[in-house]
PDB file of C-alpha atoms in Angstrom:
ATOM      1  CA  MET I   1       0.000   0.000   0.000  1.00 91.00           C
ATOM      2  CA  ILE I   2       1.230   3.474  -0.883  1.00 97.00           C
ATOM      3  CA  LYS I   3       1.382   5.937   2.009  1.00 97.00           C
ATOM      4  CA  LEU I   4       1.363   9.698   1.489  1.00 98.00           C
ATOM      5  CA  TYR I   5       2.542  11.952   4.296  1.00 98.00           C
ATOM      6  CA  ASP I   6       0.275  14.892   3.673  1.00 97.00           C
ATOM      7  CA  PHE I   7      -0.771  18.375   4.770  1.00 97.00           C
ATOM      8  CA  LYS I   8      -4.121  18.877   3.078  1.00 95.00           C
ATOM      9  CA  SER I   9      -3.669  22.463   1.873  1.00 95.00           C
ATOM     10  CA  SER I  10      -0.068  22.003   0.684  1.00 96.00           C
ATOM     11  CA  PRO I  11       0.225  22.485  -3.104  1.00 96.00           C
ATOM     12  CA  ASN I  12       3.188  20.106  -3.075  1.00 97.00           C
ATOM     13  CA  CYS I  13       0.992  17.359  -1.658  1.00 98.00           C
ATOM     14  CA  GLN I  14      -1.868  18.273  -3.955  1.00 98.00           C
ATOM     15  CA  ARG I  15       0.119  17.750  -7.164  1.00 98.00           C
ATOM     16  CA  VAL I  16       0.974  14.223  -5.995  1.00 98.00           C
ATOM     17  CA  LYS I  17      -2.689  13.529  -5.191  1.00 98.00           C
ATOM     18  CA  VAL I  18      -3.644  14.556  -8.732  1.00 98.00           C
ATOM     19  CA  VAL I  19      -1.253  11.961 -10.184  1.00 98.00           C
ATOM     20  CA  LEU I  20      -2.389   9.275  -7.727  1.00 98.00           C
ATOM     21  CA  ALA I  21      -5.976   9.963  -8.820  1.00 98.00           C
ATOM     22  CA  GLU I  22      -5.066   9.935 -12.523  1.00 98.00           C
ATOM     23  CA  LYS I  23      -3.416   6.539 -12.006  1.00 98.00           C
ATOM     24  CA  ASN I  24      -6.376   5.321  -9.926  1.00 97.00           C
ATOM     25  CA  LEU I  25      -3.954   4.200  -7.201  1.00 98.00           C
ATOM     26  CA  LEU I  26      -5.123   3.385  -3.693  1.00 97.00           C
ATOM     27  CA  TYR I  27      -3.140   5.073  -0.955  1.00 97.00           C
ATOM     28  CA  GLU I  28      -3.206   5.784   2.750  1.00 97.00           C
ATOM     29  CA  ILE I  29      -2.917   9.318   4.114  1.00 97.00           C
ATOM     30  CA  ALA I  30      -0.560   9.976   7.021  1.00 97.00           C
ATOM     31  CA  PRO I  31      -1.424  13.540   8.141  1.00 97.00           C
ATOM     32  CA  ILE I  32       1.492  15.838   8.997  1.00 97.00           C
ATOM     33  CA  ASP I  33       0.498  19.055  10.748  1.00 96.00           C
ATOM     34  CA  LEU I  34       2.917  21.745   9.566  1.00 95.00           C
ATOM     35  CA  ARG I  35       1.453  24.226  12.063  1.00 94.00           C
ATOM     36  CA  LYS I  36       2.584  21.970  14.918  1.00 96.00           C
ATOM     37  CA  GLY I  37       6.014  21.407  13.343  1.00 95.00           C
ATOM     38  CA  GLU I  38       5.479  17.662  12.910  1.00 95.00           C
ATOM     39  CA  GLN I  39       7.596  17.798   9.734  1.00 96.00           C
ATOM     40  CA  LYS I  40      10.618  18.643  11.908  1.00 95.00           C
ATOM     41  CA  SER I  41      10.317  15.607  14.195  1.00 96.00           C
ATOM     42  CA  SER I  42      13.341  13.283  14.227  1.00 95.00           C
ATOM     43  CA  GLU I  43      11.161  10.413  12.996  1.00 95.00           C
ATOM     44  CA  TYR I  44       9.900  12.408  10.006  1.00 96.00           C
ATOM     45  CA  LEU I  45      13.351  13.796   9.171  1.00 95.00           C
ATOM     46  CA  LYS I  46      14.515  10.194   8.648  1.00 95.00           C
ATOM     47  CA  LEU I  47      12.030  10.047   5.757  1.00 95.00           C
ATOM     48  CA  ASN I  48      12.696  13.551   4.439  1.00 96.00           C
ATOM     49  CA  PRO I  49      15.804  15.380   5.675  1.00 96.00           C
ATOM     50  CA  TYR I  50      14.420  18.611   4.170  1.00 96.00           C
ATOM     51  CA  GLY I  51      11.611  18.580   6.747  1.00 96.00           C
ATOM     52  CA  LYS I  52       8.912  19.228   4.159  1.00 97.00           C
ATOM     53  CA  VAL I  53       5.810  17.539   2.789  1.00 98.00           C
ATOM     54  CA  PRO I  54       5.012  15.363   0.983  1.00 98.00           C
ATOM     55  CA  VAL I  55       6.751  12.065   1.488  1.00 98.00           C
ATOM     56  CA  LEU I  56       5.533   9.044  -0.443  1.00 98.00           C
ATOM     57  CA  VAL I  57       6.330   5.542   0.773  1.00 98.00           C
ATOM     58  CA  ASP I  58       5.747   2.724  -1.694  1.00 97.00           C
ATOM     59  CA  ASP I  59       6.746  -0.642  -0.219  1.00 92.00           C
ATOM     60  CA  SER I  60      10.372  -0.063   0.850  1.00 91.00           C
ATOM     61  CA  THR I  61      10.856   3.086  -1.266  1.00 95.00           C
ATOM     62  CA  ALA I  62      10.549   6.460   0.482  1.00 96.00           C
ATOM     63  CA  LEU I  63      10.589   9.548  -1.725  1.00 98.00           C
ATOM     64  CA  TYR I  64      10.299  13.303  -1.306  1.00 97.00           C
ATOM     65  CA  GLU I  65      10.052  16.335  -3.641  1.00 97.00           C
ATOM     66  CA  SER I  66       6.644  16.299  -5.312  1.00 98.00           C
ATOM     67  CA  CYS I  67       7.694  16.490  -8.968  1.00 97.00           C
ATOM     68  CA  ILE I  68      10.214  13.662  -8.466  1.00 97.00           C
ATOM     69  CA  ILE I  69       7.523  11.591  -6.733  1.00 98.00           C
ATOM     70  CA  ASN I  70       5.255  12.153  -9.744  1.00 98.00           C
ATOM     71  CA  GLU I  71       7.945  11.008 -12.187  1.00 98.00           C
ATOM     72  CA  TYR I  72       8.413   7.867 -10.080  1.00 98.00           C
ATOM     73  CA  LEU I  73       4.672   7.160 -10.021  1.00 98.00           C
ATOM     74  CA  ASN I  74       4.471   7.574 -13.793  1.00 98.00           C
ATOM     75  CA  GLU I  75       7.374   5.185 -14.365  1.00 97.00           C
ATOM     76  CA  LYS I  76       6.321   2.529 -11.856  1.00 97.00           C
ATOM     77  CA  TYR I  77       2.616   2.668 -12.729  1.00 97.00           C
ATOM     78  CA  PRO I  78       2.691   3.406 -16.482  1.00 97.00           C
ATOM     79  CA  ASN I  79      -1.054   3.362 -17.190  1.00 96.00           C
ATOM     80  CA  PRO I  80      -2.373   5.794 -18.084  1.00 97.00           C
ATOM     81  CA  PRO I  81       0.876   7.395 -19.270  1.00 98.00           C
ATOM     82  CA  LEU I  82       1.377  10.973 -18.112  1.00 98.00           C
ATOM     83  CA  MET I  83       4.425  11.672 -20.259  1.00 98.00           C
ATOM     84  CA  PRO I  84       4.552  11.750 -24.074  1.00 96.00           C
ATOM     85  CA  ALA I  85       6.245   8.846 -25.850  1.00 96.00           C
ATOM     86  CA  ASP I  86       8.364  11.287 -27.891  1.00 96.00           C
ATOM     87  CA  LEU I  87      11.577  12.183 -26.053  1.00 97.00           C
ATOM     88  CA  GLY I  88      11.562  15.775 -27.267  1.00 97.00           C
ATOM     89  CA  LYS I  89       8.029  16.272 -25.983  1.00 96.00           C
ATOM     90  CA  ARG I  90       9.028  14.680 -22.662  1.00 97.00           C
ATOM     91  CA  ALA I  91      11.809  17.218 -22.349  1.00 97.00           C
ATOM     92  CA  LYS I  92       9.276  19.969 -23.136  1.00 97.00           C
ATOM     93  CA  VAL I  93       7.075  18.774 -20.250  1.00 98.00           C
ATOM     94  CA  ARG I  94      10.047  19.053 -17.892  1.00 98.00           C
ATOM     95  CA  ILE I  95      10.969  22.504 -19.243  1.00 97.00           C
ATOM     96  CA  LEU I  96       7.432  23.799 -18.625  1.00 98.00           C
ATOM     97  CA  ILE I  97       7.377  22.284 -15.133  1.00 98.00           C
ATOM     98  CA  ASP I  98      10.624  24.110 -14.378  1.00 97.00           C
ATOM     99  CA  TYR I  99       9.220  27.340 -15.839  1.00 97.00           C
ATOM    100  CA  GLY I 100       5.993  27.137 -13.854  1.00 96.00           C
ATOM    101  CA  MET I 101       7.689  26.186 -10.606  1.00 96.00           C
ATOM    102  CA  ALA I 102      10.897  28.243 -10.725  1.00 96.00           C
ATOM    103  CA  ARG I 103      10.265  31.295 -12.935  1.00 96.00           C
ATOM    104  CA  LEU I 104       6.858  32.091 -11.439  1.00 96.00           C
ATOM    105  CA  ASP I 105       7.994  31.501  -7.881  1.00 95.00           C
ATOM    106  CA  GLY I 106       9.423  34.941  -7.031  1.00 96.00           C
ATOM    107  CA  PRO I 107       6.325  37.059  -7.743  1.00 97.00           C
ATOM    108  CA  TYR I 108       4.050  34.195  -6.664  1.00 96.00           C
ATOM    109  CA  GLN I 109       5.630  34.040  -3.204  1.00 96.00           C
ATOM    110  CA  LYS I 110       5.763  37.837  -2.922  1.00 96.00           C
ATOM    111  CA  LEU I 111       2.033  38.045  -3.654  1.00 96.00           C
ATOM    112  CA  ARG I 112       1.201  35.145  -1.343  1.00 96.00           C
ATOM    113  CA  MET I 113       3.118  36.657   1.577  1.00 95.00           C
ATOM    114  CA  GLU I 114       1.537  40.083   1.045  1.00 95.00           C
ATOM    115  CA  LEU I 115      -1.995  38.655   0.886  1.00 95.00           C
ATOM    116  CA  MET I 116      -1.388  36.680   4.092  1.00 93.00           C
ATOM    117  CA  LYS I 117      -1.045  39.970   5.984  1.00 93.00           C
ATOM    118  CA  ASP I 118      -3.991  41.670   7.624  1.00 94.00           C
ATOM    119  CA  GLN I 119      -5.766  43.684   4.943  1.00 89.00           C
ATOM    120  CA  LYS I 120      -4.850  46.977   6.641  1.00 91.00           C
ATOM    121  CA  GLU I 121      -1.158  46.066   6.471  1.00 94.00           C
ATOM    122  CA  GLN I 122      -1.122  45.015   2.810  1.00 94.00           C
ATOM    123  CA  ASP I 123       0.698  47.270   0.366  1.00 93.00           C
ATOM    124  CA  PRO I 124      -1.519  47.653  -2.745  1.00 94.00           C
ATOM    125  CA  GLN I 125       1.512  48.573  -4.857  1.00 96.00           C
ATOM    126  CA  VAL I 126       3.289  45.331  -3.931  1.00 95.00           C
ATOM    127  CA  VAL I 127       0.123  43.355  -4.701  1.00 96.00           C
ATOM    128  CA  ASP I 128      -0.428  45.062  -8.066  1.00 96.00           C
ATOM    129  CA  ALA I 129       3.236  44.731  -9.086  1.00 97.00           C
ATOM    130  CA  ALA I 130       3.323  41.015  -8.236  1.00 97.00           C
ATOM    131  CA  LYS I 131       0.076  40.395 -10.140  1.00 97.00           C
ATOM    132  CA  SER I 132       1.443  42.279 -13.145  1.00 97.00           C
ATOM    133  CA  ASP I 133       4.712  40.312 -13.063  1.00 97.00           C
ATOM    134  CA  LEU I 134       2.808  37.022 -12.855  1.00 98.00           C
ATOM    135  CA  ARG I 135       0.566  37.879 -15.796  1.00 98.00           C
ATOM    136  CA  LYS I 136       3.633  38.765 -17.881  1.00 98.00           C
ATOM    137  CA  LEU I 137       5.276  35.432 -17.015  1.00 98.00           C
ATOM    138  CA  LEU I 138       2.040  33.539 -17.680  1.00 98.00           C
ATOM    139  CA  GLN I 139       2.046  34.884 -21.258  1.00 98.00           C
ATOM    140  CA  HIS I 140       4.663  32.230 -22.052  1.00 98.00           C
ATOM    141  CA  LEU I 141       2.281  29.456 -20.956  1.00 98.00           C
ATOM    142  CA  GLU I 142      -0.589  31.188 -22.772  1.00 98.00           C
ATOM    143  CA  SER I 143       1.497  30.932 -25.938  1.00 97.00           C
ATOM    144  CA  GLU I 144       2.648  27.353 -25.253  1.00 96.00           C
ATOM    145  CA  ILE I 145      -0.839  25.925 -24.779  1.00 97.00           C
ATOM    146  CA  GLY I 146      -1.960  27.233 -28.172  1.00 94.00           C
ATOM    147  CA  ASP I 147      -5.096  25.405 -29.268  1.00 94.00           C
ATOM    148  CA  HIS I 148      -4.326  22.294 -27.193  1.00 96.00           C
ATOM    149  CA  PRO I 149      -6.581  21.246 -24.316  1.00 97.00           C
ATOM    150  CA  TYR I 150      -3.578  20.854 -21.965  1.00 97.00           C
ATOM    151  CA  LEU I 151      -0.173  22.483 -21.653  1.00 97.00           C
ATOM    152  CA  CYS I 152       1.693  19.894 -23.758  1.00 95.00           C
ATOM    153  CA  GLY I 153      -1.198  18.522 -25.812  1.00 94.00           C
ATOM    154  CA  ASP I 154      -2.560  15.619 -23.779  1.00 96.00           C
ATOM    155  CA  PHE I 155      -2.841  15.748 -19.983  1.00 97.00           C
ATOM    156  CA  SER I 156       0.646  15.209 -18.548  1.00 98.00           C
ATOM    157  CA  LEU I 157       2.823  15.701 -15.491  1.00 98.00           C
ATOM    158  CA  VAL I 158       3.109  19.435 -16.223  1.00 98.00           C
ATOM    159  CA  ASP I 159      -0.640  19.859 -15.761  1.00 98.00           C
ATOM    160  CA  ALA I 160      -0.517  17.946 -12.470  1.00 98.00           C
ATOM    161  CA  ALA I 161       2.488  19.978 -11.332  1.00 98.00           C
ATOM    162  CA  LEU I 162       1.046  23.411 -12.050  1.00 98.00           C
ATOM    163  CA  ILE I 163      -2.664  23.082 -11.275  1.00 98.00           C
ATOM    164  CA  PRO I 164      -2.308  23.702  -7.499  1.00 97.00           C
ATOM    165  CA  ARG I 165      -0.495  26.948  -8.319  1.00 96.00           C
ATOM    166  CA  PHE I 166      -3.094  27.955 -10.925  1.00 97.00           C
ATOM    167  CA  ILE I 167      -5.907  27.380  -8.427  1.00 97.00           C
ATOM    168  CA  ARG I 168      -4.127  29.698  -5.999  1.00 97.00           C
ATOM    169  CA  LEU I 169      -3.569  32.291  -8.709  1.00 97.00           C
ATOM    170  CA  GLU I 170      -7.323  32.272  -9.230  1.00 97.00           C
ATOM    171  CA  GLY I 171      -7.808  32.829  -5.505  1.00 96.00           C
ATOM    172  CA  PHE I 172      -5.245  35.651  -5.579  1.00 96.00           C
ATOM    173  CA  GLY I 173      -7.141  37.418  -8.386  1.00 96.00           C
ATOM    174  CA  VAL I 174      -4.458  36.865 -11.047  1.00 97.00           C
ATOM    175  CA  LEU I 175      -6.628  34.502 -13.098  1.00 97.00           C
ATOM    176  CA  PRO I 176      -8.831  34.650 -15.033  1.00 96.00           C
ATOM    177  CA  ASP I 177      -7.605  37.685 -16.942  1.00 97.00           C
ATOM    178  CA  ALA I 178      -8.562  39.135 -20.344  1.00 97.00           C
ATOM    179  CA  SER I 179      -4.896  38.997 -21.417  1.00 97.00           C
ATOM    180  CA  LEU I 180      -4.810  35.212 -20.772  1.00 98.00           C
ATOM    181  CA  PRO I 181      -7.973  33.778 -22.366  1.00 97.00           C
ATOM    182  CA  ARG I 182      -6.501  30.351 -23.170  1.00 97.00           C
ATOM    183  CA  LEU I 183      -5.254  29.862 -19.622  1.00 97.00           C
ATOM    184  CA  GLY I 184      -8.629  30.975 -18.290  1.00 97.00           C
ATOM    185  CA  SER I 185     -10.363  28.276 -20.354  1.00 97.00           C
ATOM    186  CA  TYR I 186      -7.658  25.768 -19.406  1.00 97.00           C
ATOM    187  CA  LEU I 187      -8.184  26.427 -15.700  1.00 97.00           C
ATOM    188  CA  GLN I 188     -11.919  25.790 -15.990  1.00 97.00           C
ATOM    189  CA  ARG I 189     -11.264  22.600 -17.981  1.00 96.00           C
ATOM    190  CA  MET I 190      -8.819  21.399 -15.355  1.00 97.00           C
ATOM    191  CA  LYS I 191     -11.228  22.061 -12.494  1.00 97.00           C
ATOM    192  CA  GLU I 192     -13.765  19.777 -14.171  1.00 97.00           C
ATOM    193  CA  ARG I 193     -11.280  16.891 -14.261  1.00 97.00           C
ATOM    194  CA  PRO I 194     -12.022  14.289 -11.528  1.00 97.00           C
ATOM    195  CA  SER I 195      -8.386  14.088 -10.427  1.00 98.00           C
ATOM    196  CA  VAL I 196      -8.320  17.844  -9.833  1.00 98.00           C
ATOM    197  CA  GLN I 197     -11.629  17.829  -8.013  1.00 97.00           C
ATOM    198  CA  VAL I 198      -9.866  15.671  -5.400  1.00 96.00           C
ATOM    199  CA  ILE I 199      -7.866  18.755  -4.329  1.00 96.00           C
ATOM    200  CA  LEU I 200     -10.483  21.480  -4.714  1.00 94.00           C
TER     201      LEU I 200
END
């Protein structure tokens, strides 16, 4: 039985749950309360020395880092495949995952931290600048999706990786936006997918 060490609202855990649902895999949840610091316990640090969630244990294999976990799940449980057969397209999936996770992270985290403050303490200029920066960066994904239903054609690991972030961008008021019509439609399409409804 697969065990997922999970904090329900963690986007890192959520992207793994999307892949588990896509693969129709049964798994057990082991809740980790980040607010209580359970991820820093000596027992947990043996599983993940970074002291973060998620951790996935599959038989004797213990893994951490959500995108690496998802690659493992796709390789060990190949049906349905969540990576293209073509090697160039596989590389493209990984490039877009890196773009969505790394390039968007600076303004994403700046906006998230500002919106976590009491409303009276929020700086509207910081909020507006971060939203503007995110929309500019999202133009690359708007262009990449083209007329495809998903970011690399068929549903793949990039969609699973980025959907928790897209859902938060909707909550932050970044999406939908008139400058990003394809991504707006994509987000609605994704939210209708059963595997994504698991995390909504």
